[in-house]
Amino acid sequence: MSKSKRLMELMMTVNRKRRFTVKELAQEFGVSPRTILRDLQELSELGVPLYSEVGPHGGYQVLNERVLPPIAFTEEEAVSIFFASHALRHYQFLPFETETSSALGKFYHYMSSDVRDRIDQMKNRVDFVAPTRQSAFPYLGLLLEAAIQQQVLRINYESRRGVSTCRQIQPVGIYASDGLWYCPAYCFERRDFRLFRCDRITSAEAAAGPDAPEPLDLRDVHLGNWEEHLSRKPALLNCAVELTPLGVEACEGQFIRRHLLLHIREDGSGRLAGPFPASELSYLATFFIGLGQEATVLEPPELVDSIKRTLSELLEKYS
């Protein structure tokens, strides 16, 4: 086996084993312990984070931040991965903000010059725009890690009306929508799942002490089904809205589609229908008012009344 191939296989082996001795590797690769020591030194210089321990039970182990083995990409794959990460620059806050920037820098640096030139030409010709928000989301990484590790966090949360409360929550995950980050989580104070806006979380830390609740087993609860696990189902209202082709375009991809189904006709017009929580009446009224003549709300009457009431308040404000 050539040295380069042995180093490649050795890198994959130490990533897989995490803990090993020189003697074990020497036997596995059929070389002397001295050769393995030289190879491990080269891997360390290449960036593989190895840690050695002395003593009768000593050996080597790979630290948590392992280095993945080299992966071969085609030029098109490399460009697509670069721009997938490059698009995230519009988000001022990410759960892995520093790592994304570092990975993008490495990816670009080790590309061939002709691929870098191609990327440079494309940077100002393709983009994925996300709404710019003034809100800060400093705890995304902590929330995501707690969701993965099934941990309970103690947070201070500020409501829409500016009331701050202390909560103990177990996050399900995080997601971005319309430039904002959200975190569905089990709230131990409410004894049910709740949706938290991450910019309203003013502090967050691991829950500790005698009053810290035991984590729940939420391994089967994820972003796609957490609402199905609500103990108290929200009151639902059936919605029906007729849309012009422009109205259909305005509704596609919007946050309201989380509850309502959009049926599009051959002529481009459509109908938005389905049940939605009564708590979102005010939000939907404002949304459909913004569509003007492109949307006609047929039901529920509560939504029609909310639209009329909001319009009356606007007329009074500007009269």
PDB file of C-alpha atoms in Angstrom:
ATOM      1  CA  MET A   1       0.000   0.000   0.000  1.00  0.00           C
ATOM      2  CA  SER A   2       1.350   3.428  -0.949  1.00  0.00           C
ATOM      3  CA  LYS A   3       1.967   5.981   1.772  1.00  0.00           C
ATOM      4  CA  SER A   4      -0.677   8.403   0.492  1.00  0.00           C
ATOM      5  CA  LYS A   5      -3.322   5.672   0.418  1.00  0.00           C
ATOM      6  CA  ARG A   6      -2.289   4.499   3.898  1.00  0.00           C
ATOM      7  CA  LEU A   7      -2.605   8.042   5.271  1.00  0.00           C
ATOM      8  CA  MET A   8      -6.063   8.363   3.718  1.00  0.00           C
ATOM      9  CA  GLU A   9      -7.238   5.081   5.238  1.00  0.00           C
ATOM     10  CA  LEU A  10      -5.554   5.912   8.541  1.00  0.00           C
ATOM     11  CA  MET A  11      -7.464   9.222   8.718  1.00  0.00           C
ATOM     12  CA  MET A  12     -10.779   7.403   8.170  1.00  0.00           C
ATOM     13  CA  THR A  13      -9.807   4.727  10.712  1.00  0.00           C
ATOM     14  CA  VAL A  14      -8.939   7.132  13.547  1.00  0.00           C
ATOM     15  CA  ASN A  15     -12.126   9.117  12.895  1.00  0.00           C
ATOM     16  CA  ARG A  16     -14.104   5.898  13.209  1.00  0.00           C
ATOM     17  CA  LYS A  17     -12.285   4.444  16.252  1.00  0.00           C
ATOM     18  CA  ARG A  18     -11.941   7.689  18.258  1.00  0.00           C
ATOM     19  CA  ARG A  19      -9.661   5.791  20.701  1.00  0.00           C
ATOM     20  CA  PHE A  20      -6.754   3.494  19.782  1.00  0.00           C
ATOM     21  CA  THR A  21      -3.124   2.483  20.418  1.00  0.00           C
ATOM     22  CA  VAL A  22      -0.134   2.548  18.086  1.00  0.00           C
ATOM     23  CA  LYS A  23       0.185  -1.226  18.399  1.00  0.00           C
ATOM     24  CA  GLU A  24      -3.412  -1.761  17.275  1.00  0.00           C
ATOM     25  CA  LEU A  25      -2.949   0.412  14.193  1.00  0.00           C
ATOM     26  CA  ALA A  26       0.401  -1.180  13.348  1.00  0.00           C
ATOM     27  CA  GLN A  27      -1.205  -4.629  13.362  1.00  0.00           C
ATOM     28  CA  GLU A  28      -4.201  -3.447  11.339  1.00  0.00           C
ATOM     29  CA  PHE A  29      -2.082  -1.805   8.616  1.00  0.00           C
ATOM     30  CA  GLY A  30       0.752  -4.355   8.671  1.00  0.00           C
ATOM     31  CA  VAL A  31       3.529  -1.838   9.334  1.00  0.00           C
ATOM     32  CA  SER A  32       5.878  -1.124  12.232  1.00  0.00           C
ATOM     33  CA  PRO A  33       4.848   0.983  15.248  1.00  0.00           C
ATOM     34  CA  ARG A  34       7.542   3.511  14.234  1.00  0.00           C
ATOM     35  CA  THR A  35       5.862   3.936  10.821  1.00  0.00           C
ATOM     36  CA  ILE A  36       2.463   4.461  12.469  1.00  0.00           C
ATOM     37  CA  LEU A  37       3.955   7.088  14.802  1.00  0.00           C
ATOM     38  CA  ARG A  38       5.327   8.983  11.788  1.00  0.00           C
ATOM     39  CA  ASP A  39       1.953   8.727  10.034  1.00  0.00           C
ATOM     40  CA  LEU A  40       0.103   9.999  13.106  1.00  0.00           C
ATOM     41  CA  GLN A  41       2.494  12.933  13.273  1.00  0.00           C
ATOM     42  CA  GLU A  42       1.696  13.787   9.652  1.00  0.00           C
ATOM     43  CA  LEU A  43      -2.041  13.532  10.309  1.00  0.00           C
ATOM     44  CA  SER A  44      -1.644  15.863  13.262  1.00  0.00           C
ATOM     45  CA  GLU A  45       0.169  18.390  11.057  1.00  0.00           C
ATOM     46  CA  LEU A  46      -2.689  18.117   8.526  1.00  0.00           C
ATOM     47  CA  GLY A  47      -5.155  19.163  11.245  1.00  0.00           C
ATOM     48  CA  VAL A  48      -6.477  15.890  12.695  1.00  0.00           C
ATOM     49  CA  PRO A  49      -6.902  16.750  16.437  1.00  0.00           C
ATOM     50  CA  LEU A  50      -5.095  13.832  18.130  1.00  0.00           C
ATOM     51  CA  TYR A  51      -4.503  13.632  21.868  1.00  0.00           C
ATOM     52  CA  SER A  52      -2.009  11.195  23.403  1.00  0.00           C
ATOM     53  CA  GLU A  53      -2.214   9.663  26.867  1.00  0.00           C
ATOM     54  CA  VAL A  54       0.692   8.029  28.710  1.00  0.00           C
ATOM     55  CA  GLY A  55       0.618   5.149  31.178  1.00  0.00           C
ATOM     56  CA  PRO A  56      -0.290   1.453  31.085  1.00  0.00           C
ATOM     57  CA  HIS A  57      -3.727   2.212  29.626  1.00  0.00           C
ATOM     58  CA  GLY A  58      -2.573   5.074  27.463  1.00  0.00           C
ATOM     59  CA  GLY A  59      -2.918   5.529  23.748  1.00  0.00           C
ATOM     60  CA  TYR A  60      -4.400   8.061  21.381  1.00  0.00           C
ATOM     61  CA  GLN A  61      -7.813   9.541  21.038  1.00  0.00           C
ATOM     62  CA  VAL A  62      -9.433  11.966  18.622  1.00  0.00           C
ATOM     63  CA  LEU A  63     -10.834  15.135  20.183  1.00  0.00           C
ATOM     64  CA  ASN A  64     -14.453  16.133  19.673  1.00  0.00           C
ATOM     65  CA  GLU A  65     -13.692  18.399  16.716  1.00  0.00           C
ATOM     66  CA  ARG A  66     -12.741  15.641  14.322  1.00  0.00           C
ATOM     67  CA  VAL A  67     -11.518  16.316  10.793  1.00  0.00           C
ATOM     68  CA  LEU A  68     -13.447  14.557   8.066  1.00  0.00           C
ATOM     69  CA  PRO A  69     -11.490  12.555   5.499  1.00  0.00           C
ATOM     70  CA  PRO A  70     -11.002  14.186   2.082  1.00  0.00           C
ATOM     71  CA  ILE A  71     -14.023  14.009  -0.217  1.00  0.00           C
ATOM     72  CA  ALA A  72     -13.790  14.416  -3.978  1.00  0.00           C
ATOM     73  CA  PHE A  73     -16.291  16.819  -5.571  1.00  0.00           C
ATOM     74  CA  THR A  74     -16.978  17.537  -9.204  1.00  0.00           C
ATOM     75  CA  GLU A  75     -16.670  21.177 -10.262  1.00  0.00           C
ATOM     76  CA  GLU A  76     -20.465  21.582 -10.382  1.00  0.00           C
ATOM     77  CA  GLU A  77     -20.849  20.011  -6.924  1.00  0.00           C
ATOM     78  CA  ALA A  78     -18.161  22.297  -5.496  1.00  0.00           C
ATOM     79  CA  VAL A  79     -19.790  25.422  -6.937  1.00  0.00           C
ATOM     80  CA  SER A  80     -23.269  24.416  -5.726  1.00  0.00           C
ATOM     81  CA  ILE A  81     -22.015  23.699  -2.174  1.00  0.00           C
ATOM     82  CA  PHE A  82     -20.149  27.014  -2.103  1.00  0.00           C
ATOM     83  CA  PHE A  83     -23.222  29.030  -3.066  1.00  0.00           C
ATOM     84  CA  ALA A  84     -25.507  27.076  -0.718  1.00  0.00           C
ATOM     85  CA  SER A  85     -23.280  28.240   2.161  1.00  0.00           C
ATOM     86  CA  HIS A  86     -22.643  31.668   0.611  1.00  0.00           C
ATOM     87  CA  ALA A  87     -26.408  32.355   0.638  1.00  0.00           C
ATOM     88  CA  LEU A  88     -26.445  32.141   4.452  1.00  0.00           C
ATOM     89  CA  ARG A  89     -24.454  35.389   4.685  1.00  0.00           C
ATOM     90  CA  HIS A  90     -27.766  37.298   4.605  1.00  0.00           C
ATOM     91  CA  TYR A  91     -28.564  35.890   8.035  1.00  0.00           C
ATOM     92  CA  GLN A  92     -26.716  37.969  10.606  1.00  0.00           C
ATOM     93  CA  PHE A  93     -27.294  35.210  13.194  1.00  0.00           C
ATOM     94  CA  LEU A  94     -26.847  31.470  12.601  1.00  0.00           C
ATOM     95  CA  PRO A  95     -26.515  28.525  15.013  1.00  0.00           C
ATOM     96  CA  PHE A  96     -23.091  27.798  13.441  1.00  0.00           C
ATOM     97  CA  GLU A  97     -22.109  31.259  12.242  1.00  0.00           C
ATOM     98  CA  THR A  98     -18.338  31.060  12.832  1.00  0.00           C
ATOM     99  CA  GLU A  99     -18.061  27.527  11.471  1.00  0.00           C
ATOM    100  CA  THR A 100     -19.919  28.467   8.278  1.00  0.00           C
ATOM    101  CA  SER A 101     -17.531  31.331   7.563  1.00  0.00           C
ATOM    102  CA  SER A 102     -14.498  29.154   8.317  1.00  0.00           C
ATOM    103  CA  ALA A 103     -15.707  26.263   6.139  1.00  0.00           C
ATOM    104  CA  LEU A 104     -16.503  28.615   3.267  1.00  0.00           C
ATOM    105  CA  GLY A 105     -13.021  30.123   3.482  1.00  0.00           C
ATOM    106  CA  LYS A 106     -11.364  26.696   3.405  1.00  0.00           C
ATOM    107  CA  PHE A 107     -13.561  25.523   0.577  1.00  0.00           C
ATOM    108  CA  TYR A 108     -12.699  28.548  -1.542  1.00  0.00           C
ATOM    109  CA  HIS A 109      -8.984  28.526  -0.693  1.00  0.00           C
ATOM    110  CA  TYR A 110      -8.369  24.926  -1.761  1.00  0.00           C
ATOM    111  CA  MET A 111     -10.265  25.122  -5.052  1.00  0.00           C
ATOM    112  CA  SER A 112      -8.322  25.287  -8.267  1.00  0.00           C
ATOM    113  CA  SER A 113      -7.764  28.770  -9.686  1.00  0.00           C
ATOM    114  CA  ASP A 114     -10.159  28.260 -12.611  1.00  0.00           C
ATOM    115  CA  VAL A 115     -12.997  27.192 -10.255  1.00  0.00           C
ATOM    116  CA  ARG A 116     -12.285  30.206  -7.997  1.00  0.00           C
ATOM    117  CA  ASP A 117     -12.425  32.459 -11.070  1.00  0.00           C
ATOM    118  CA  ARG A 118     -15.780  30.955 -12.009  1.00  0.00           C
ATOM    119  CA  ILE A 119     -17.147  31.543  -8.512  1.00  0.00           C
ATOM    120  CA  ASP A 120     -15.886  35.134  -8.534  1.00  0.00           C
ATOM    121  CA  GLN A 121     -17.754  35.712 -11.807  1.00  0.00           C
ATOM    122  CA  MET A 122     -20.940  34.216 -10.371  1.00  0.00           C
ATOM    123  CA  LYS A 123     -20.964  36.023  -7.004  1.00  0.00           C
ATOM    124  CA  ASN A 124     -22.671  39.125  -8.396  1.00  0.00           C
ATOM    125  CA  ARG A 125     -24.942  37.183 -10.751  1.00  0.00           C
ATOM    126  CA  VAL A 126     -26.763  34.761  -8.434  1.00  0.00           C
ATOM    127  CA  ASP A 127     -28.122  35.327  -4.944  1.00  0.00           C
ATOM    128  CA  PHE A 128     -30.687  34.071  -2.421  1.00  0.00           C
ATOM    129  CA  VAL A 129     -32.156  37.090  -0.667  1.00  0.00           C
ATOM    130  CA  ALA A 130     -33.608  36.840   2.851  1.00  0.00           C
ATOM    131  CA  PRO A 131     -35.419  39.678   4.655  1.00  0.00           C
ATOM    132  CA  THR A 132     -33.097  41.860   6.712  1.00  0.00           C
ATOM    133  CA  ARG A 133     -34.135  42.034  10.361  1.00  0.00           C
ATOM    134  CA  GLN A 134     -32.915  44.237  13.187  1.00  0.00           C
ATOM    135  CA  SER A 135     -33.646  41.508  15.736  1.00  0.00           C
ATOM    136  CA  ALA A 136     -30.792  39.686  17.480  1.00  0.00           C
ATOM    137  CA  PHE A 137     -30.724  35.894  17.884  1.00  0.00           C
ATOM    138  CA  PRO A 138     -27.723  35.201  20.160  1.00  0.00           C
ATOM    139  CA  TYR A 139     -28.834  31.800  21.517  1.00  0.00           C
ATOM    140  CA  LEU A 140     -29.438  29.801  18.324  1.00  0.00           C
ATOM    141  CA  GLY A 141     -26.466  27.490  18.892  1.00  0.00           C
ATOM    142  CA  LEU A 142     -27.494  26.772  22.491  1.00  0.00           C
ATOM    143  CA  LEU A 143     -31.108  26.078  21.488  1.00  0.00           C
ATOM    144  CA  LEU A 144     -30.074  23.724  18.690  1.00  0.00           C
ATOM    145  CA  GLU A 145     -27.597  21.845  20.876  1.00  0.00           C
ATOM    146  CA  ALA A 146     -30.226  21.452  23.612  1.00  0.00           C
ATOM    147  CA  ALA A 147     -32.667  20.029  21.046  1.00  0.00           C
ATOM    148  CA  ILE A 148     -30.083  17.504  19.849  1.00  0.00           C
ATOM    149  CA  GLN A 149     -28.845  16.527  23.325  1.00  0.00           C
ATOM    150  CA  GLN A 150     -32.347  16.462  24.912  1.00  0.00           C
ATOM    151  CA  GLN A 151     -31.479  19.136  27.480  1.00  0.00           C
ATOM    152  CA  VAL A 152     -33.593  21.543  29.509  1.00  0.00           C
ATOM    153  CA  LEU A 153     -32.833  25.273  29.343  1.00  0.00           C
ATOM    154  CA  ARG A 154     -33.829  28.108  31.636  1.00  0.00           C
ATOM    155  CA  ILE A 155     -34.744  31.184  29.590  1.00  0.00           C
ATOM    156  CA  ASN A 156     -36.134  34.648  30.104  1.00  0.00           C
ATOM    157  CA  TYR A 157     -38.783  35.307  27.468  1.00  0.00           C
ATOM    158  CA  GLU A 158     -40.354  38.626  26.535  1.00  0.00           C
ATOM    159  CA  SER A 159     -43.890  38.430  25.197  1.00  0.00           C
ATOM    160  CA  ARG A 160     -45.274  40.503  22.351  1.00  0.00           C
ATOM    161  CA  ARG A 161     -46.629  42.930  24.959  1.00  0.00           C
ATOM    162  CA  GLY A 162     -43.203  43.299  26.593  1.00  0.00           C
ATOM    163  CA  VAL A 163     -43.890  41.121  29.658  1.00  0.00           C
ATOM    164  CA  SER A 164     -40.816  39.114  30.707  1.00  0.00           C
ATOM    165  CA  THR A 165     -41.204  35.649  32.265  1.00  0.00           C
ATOM    166  CA  CYS A 166     -38.786  32.909  33.321  1.00  0.00           C
ATOM    167  CA  ARG A 167     -39.389  29.587  31.598  1.00  0.00           C
ATOM    168  CA  GLN A 168     -37.818  26.145  31.662  1.00  0.00           C
ATOM    169  CA  ILE A 169     -38.030  24.634  28.200  1.00  0.00           C
ATOM    170  CA  GLN A 170     -36.786  21.630  26.231  1.00  0.00           C
ATOM    171  CA  PRO A 171     -36.268  22.709  22.604  1.00  0.00           C
ATOM    172  CA  VAL A 172     -37.469  20.581  19.696  1.00  0.00           C
ATOM    173  CA  GLY A 173     -35.415  22.473  17.115  1.00  0.00           C
ATOM    174  CA  ILE A 174     -35.103  25.843  15.400  1.00  0.00           C
ATOM    175  CA  TYR A 175     -36.164  27.149  12.014  1.00  0.00           C
ATOM    176  CA  ALA A 176     -36.033  30.406  10.072  1.00  0.00           C
ATOM    177  CA  SER A 177     -39.039  31.981   8.379  1.00  0.00           C
ATOM    178  CA  ASP A 178     -39.258  35.410   6.757  1.00  0.00           C
ATOM    179  CA  GLY A 179     -35.978  36.481   8.367  1.00  0.00           C
ATOM    180  CA  LEU A 180     -36.994  35.453  11.897  1.00  0.00           C
ATOM    181  CA  TRP A 181     -35.930  32.394  13.914  1.00  0.00           C
ATOM    182  CA  TYR A 182     -38.428  30.256  15.835  1.00  0.00           C
ATOM    183  CA  CYS A 183     -38.016  27.507  18.435  1.00  0.00           C
ATOM    184  CA  PRO A 184     -40.794  24.988  19.186  1.00  0.00           C
ATOM    185  CA  ALA A 185     -40.177  23.632  22.678  1.00  0.00           C
ATOM    186  CA  TYR A 186     -41.844  21.868  25.575  1.00  0.00           C
ATOM    187  CA  CYS A 187     -42.548  24.445  28.286  1.00  0.00           C
ATOM    188  CA  PHE A 188     -42.484  22.922  31.773  1.00  0.00           C
ATOM    189  CA  GLU A 189     -44.385  25.901  33.222  1.00  0.00           C
ATOM    190  CA  ARG A 190     -47.249  25.535  30.708  1.00  0.00           C
ATOM    191  CA  ARG A 191     -46.926  21.724  30.620  1.00  0.00           C
ATOM    192  CA  ASP A 192     -47.303  21.751  26.879  1.00  0.00           C
ATOM    193  CA  PHE A 193     -45.479  22.610  23.693  1.00  0.00           C
ATOM    194  CA  ARG A 194     -45.115  26.263  22.748  1.00  0.00           C
ATOM    195  CA  LEU A 195     -43.598  28.186  19.845  1.00  0.00           C
ATOM    196  CA  PHE A 196     -40.993  30.768  20.942  1.00  0.00           C
ATOM    197  CA  ARG A 197     -39.623  33.572  18.800  1.00  0.00           C
ATOM    198  CA  CYS A 198     -35.880  33.388  19.329  1.00  0.00           C
ATOM    199  CA  ASP A 199     -35.293  37.161  19.313  1.00  0.00           C
ATOM    200  CA  ARG A 200     -37.603  37.427  22.353  1.00  0.00           C
ATOM    201  CA  ILE A 201     -35.352  35.102  24.358  1.00  0.00           C
ATOM    202  CA  THR A 202     -33.303  37.603  26.380  1.00  0.00           C
ATOM    203  CA  SER A 203     -31.207  35.034  28.260  1.00  0.00           C
ATOM    204  CA  ALA A 204     -30.668  31.281  28.112  1.00  0.00           C
ATOM    205  CA  GLU A 205     -28.609  28.748  30.057  1.00  0.00           C
ATOM    206  CA  ALA A 206     -28.670  25.085  30.995  1.00  0.00           C
ATOM    207  CA  ALA A 207     -31.240  24.454  33.738  1.00  0.00           C
ATOM    208  CA  ALA A 208     -29.544  23.387  36.970  1.00  0.00           C
ATOM    209  CA  GLY A 209     -30.378  23.026  40.625  1.00  0.00           C
ATOM    210  CA  PRO A 210     -33.031  21.142  42.601  1.00  0.00           C
ATOM    211  CA  ASP A 211     -35.893  22.799  40.706  1.00  0.00           C
ATOM    212  CA  ALA A 212     -34.565  21.789  37.275  1.00  0.00           C
ATOM    213  CA  PRO A 213     -36.960  19.261  35.675  1.00  0.00           C
ATOM    214  CA  GLU A 214     -35.821  15.951  34.242  1.00  0.00           C
ATOM    215  CA  PRO A 215     -35.563  16.048  30.429  1.00  0.00           C
ATOM    216  CA  LEU A 216     -38.379  14.376  28.521  1.00  0.00           C
ATOM    217  CA  ASP A 217     -37.846  11.770  25.820  1.00  0.00           C
ATOM    218  CA  LEU A 218     -38.564  13.896  22.752  1.00  0.00           C
ATOM    219  CA  ARG A 219     -36.510  11.899  20.266  1.00  0.00           C
ATOM    220  CA  ASP A 220     -39.617  11.222  18.149  1.00  0.00           C
ATOM    221  CA  VAL A 221     -40.764  14.853  18.275  1.00  0.00           C
ATOM    222  CA  HIS A 222     -39.338  17.062  15.543  1.00  0.00           C
ATOM    223  CA  LEU A 223     -40.082  20.220  13.554  1.00  0.00           C
ATOM    224  CA  GLY A 224     -42.450  18.355  11.253  1.00  0.00           C
ATOM    225  CA  ASN A 225     -44.773  16.927  13.918  1.00  0.00           C
ATOM    226  CA  TRP A 226     -44.422  18.892  17.166  1.00  0.00           C
ATOM    227  CA  GLU A 227     -47.885  20.472  16.824  1.00  0.00           C
ATOM    228  CA  GLU A 228     -49.423  16.993  16.783  1.00  0.00           C
ATOM    229  CA  HIS A 229     -48.099  16.520  20.343  1.00  0.00           C
ATOM    230  CA  LEU A 230     -49.929  19.520  21.813  1.00  0.00           C
ATOM    231  CA  SER A 231     -51.868  18.469  24.913  1.00  0.00           C
ATOM    232  CA  ARG A 232     -54.366  21.259  24.508  1.00  0.00           C
ATOM    233  CA  LYS A 233     -55.382  21.549  20.892  1.00  0.00           C
ATOM    234  CA  PRO A 234     -55.975  25.180  19.885  1.00  0.00           C
ATOM    235  CA  ALA A 235     -59.459  26.271  18.866  1.00  0.00           C
ATOM    236  CA  LEU A 236     -59.609  26.057  15.077  1.00  0.00           C
ATOM    237  CA  LEU A 237     -61.600  28.048  12.531  1.00  0.00           C
ATOM    238  CA  ASN A 238     -62.205  26.952   8.942  1.00  0.00           C
ATOM    239  CA  CYS A 239     -60.863  29.406   6.405  1.00  0.00           C
ATOM    240  CA  ALA A 240     -61.754  29.911   2.722  1.00  0.00           C
ATOM    241  CA  VAL A 241     -60.173  32.668   0.651  1.00  0.00           C
ATOM    242  CA  GLU A 242     -60.463  33.252  -3.099  1.00  0.00           C
ATOM    243  CA  LEU A 243     -57.260  34.496  -4.736  1.00  0.00           C
ATOM    244  CA  THR A 244     -56.409  36.135  -8.031  1.00  0.00           C
ATOM    245  CA  PRO A 245     -53.206  34.992  -9.793  1.00  0.00           C
ATOM    246  CA  LEU A 246     -51.343  37.824  -8.049  1.00  0.00           C
ATOM    247  CA  GLY A 247     -52.887  36.765  -4.756  1.00  0.00           C
ATOM    248  CA  VAL A 248     -51.656  33.216  -5.312  1.00  0.00           C
ATOM    249  CA  GLU A 249     -48.115  34.503  -5.888  1.00  0.00           C
ATOM    250  CA  ALA A 250     -48.298  36.546  -2.675  1.00  0.00           C
ATOM    251  CA  CYS A 251     -49.428  33.507  -0.644  1.00  0.00           C
ATOM    252  CA  GLU A 252     -46.937  30.998  -1.995  1.00  0.00           C
ATOM    253  CA  GLY A 253     -44.221  30.307   0.551  1.00  0.00           C
ATOM    254  CA  GLN A 254     -45.770  32.511   3.223  1.00  0.00           C
ATOM    255  CA  PHE A 255     -45.898  31.505   6.888  1.00  0.00           C
ATOM    256  CA  ILE A 256     -49.706  31.152   6.723  1.00  0.00           C
ATOM    257  CA  ARG A 257     -49.231  28.080   4.511  1.00  0.00           C
ATOM    258  CA  ARG A 258     -48.213  26.222   7.683  1.00  0.00           C
ATOM    259  CA  HIS A 259     -51.944  25.626   8.320  1.00  0.00           C
ATOM    260  CA  LEU A 260     -53.768  26.417   5.079  1.00  0.00           C
ATOM    261  CA  LEU A 261     -53.657  24.555   1.767  1.00  0.00           C
ATOM    262  CA  LEU A 262     -53.326  26.468  -1.479  1.00  0.00           C
ATOM    263  CA  HIS A 263     -55.241  25.060  -4.453  1.00  0.00           C
ATOM    264  CA  ILE A 264     -54.138  26.598  -7.758  1.00  0.00           C
ATOM    265  CA  ARG A 265     -56.348  26.513 -10.857  1.00  0.00           C
ATOM    266  CA  GLU A 266     -55.213  26.312 -14.477  1.00  0.00           C
ATOM    267  CA  ASP A 267     -55.777  30.040 -14.997  1.00  0.00           C
ATOM    268  CA  GLY A 268     -53.415  30.871 -12.101  1.00  0.00           C
ATOM    269  CA  SER A 269     -56.102  31.858  -9.626  1.00  0.00           C
ATOM    270  CA  GLY A 270     -56.587  29.829  -6.493  1.00  0.00           C
ATOM    271  CA  ARG A 271     -58.284  29.112  -3.221  1.00  0.00           C
ATOM    272  CA  LEU A 272     -56.737  29.065   0.223  1.00  0.00           C
ATOM    273  CA  ALA A 273     -58.570  26.730   2.576  1.00  0.00           C
ATOM    274  CA  GLY A 274     -58.198  24.796   5.799  1.00  0.00           C
ATOM    275  CA  PRO A 275     -58.364  25.148   9.584  1.00  0.00           C
ATOM    276  CA  PHE A 276     -56.227  27.680  11.449  1.00  0.00           C
ATOM    277  CA  PRO A 277     -55.850  28.567  15.152  1.00  0.00           C
ATOM    278  CA  ALA A 278     -58.241  31.249  16.343  1.00  0.00           C
ATOM    279  CA  SER A 279     -55.271  32.964  18.003  1.00  0.00           C
ATOM    280  CA  GLU A 280     -54.014  33.957  14.524  1.00  0.00           C
ATOM    281  CA  LEU A 281     -57.148  35.921  13.585  1.00  0.00           C
ATOM    282  CA  SER A 282     -55.482  39.307  13.990  1.00  0.00           C
ATOM    283  CA  TYR A 283     -52.400  38.250  12.003  1.00  0.00           C
ATOM    284  CA  LEU A 284     -54.454  36.840   9.120  1.00  0.00           C
ATOM    285  CA  ALA A 285     -56.696  39.898   9.018  1.00  0.00           C
ATOM    286  CA  THR A 286     -53.659  42.155   8.591  1.00  0.00           C
ATOM    287  CA  PHE A 287     -52.162  39.804   6.002  1.00  0.00           C
ATOM    288  CA  PHE A 288     -55.265  39.665   3.802  1.00  0.00           C
ATOM    289  CA  ILE A 289     -55.808  43.418   4.086  1.00  0.00           C
ATOM    290  CA  GLY A 290     -52.316  43.775   2.623  1.00  0.00           C
ATOM    291  CA  LEU A 291     -53.388  41.748  -0.425  1.00  0.00           C
ATOM    292  CA  GLY A 292     -56.124  44.283  -1.226  1.00  0.00           C
ATOM    293  CA  GLN A 293     -58.250  43.281  -4.227  1.00  0.00           C
ATOM    294  CA  GLU A 294     -56.171  40.136  -4.811  1.00  0.00           C
ATOM    295  CA  ALA A 295     -57.895  38.230  -1.965  1.00  0.00           C
ATOM    296  CA  THR A 296     -61.542  37.767  -0.982  1.00  0.00           C
ATOM    297  CA  VAL A 297     -62.144  36.178   2.416  1.00  0.00           C
ATOM    298  CA  LEU A 298     -65.302  34.043   2.374  1.00  0.00           C
ATOM    299  CA  GLU A 299     -65.055  32.501   5.822  1.00  0.00           C
ATOM    300  CA  PRO A 300     -64.945  32.344   8.775  1.00  0.00           C
ATOM    301  CA  PRO A 301     -67.177  35.281   9.727  1.00  0.00           C
ATOM    302  CA  GLU A 302     -64.823  35.978  12.655  1.00  0.00           C
ATOM    303  CA  LEU A 303     -62.023  36.707  10.177  1.00  0.00           C
ATOM    304  CA  VAL A 304     -64.272  38.911   8.037  1.00  0.00           C
ATOM    305  CA  ASP A 305     -65.294  40.845  11.158  1.00  0.00           C
ATOM    306  CA  SER A 306     -61.644  41.212  12.200  1.00  0.00           C
ATOM    307  CA  ILE A 307     -60.783  42.633   8.771  1.00  0.00           C
ATOM    308  CA  LYS A 308     -63.690  45.123   8.963  1.00  0.00           C
ATOM    309  CA  ARG A 309     -62.700  46.155  12.472  1.00  0.00           C
ATOM    310  CA  THR A 310     -59.052  46.656  11.490  1.00  0.00           C
ATOM    311  CA  LEU A 311     -60.028  48.688   8.416  1.00  0.00           C
ATOM    312  CA  SER A 312     -62.351  50.867  10.519  1.00  0.00           C
ATOM    313  CA  GLU A 313     -59.527  51.544  12.958  1.00  0.00           C
ATOM    314  CA  LEU A 314     -57.227  52.465  10.062  1.00  0.00           C
ATOM    315  CA  LEU A 315     -59.855  54.804   8.576  1.00  0.00           C
ATOM    316  CA  GLU A 316     -60.325  56.471  11.951  1.00  0.00           C
ATOM    317  CA  LYS A 317     -56.546  56.831  12.333  1.00  0.00           C
ATOM    318  CA  TYR A 318     -56.156  58.613   8.980  1.00  0.00           C
ATOM    319  CA  SER A 319     -59.465  60.491   8.908  1.00  0.00           C
TER     320      SER A 319
END
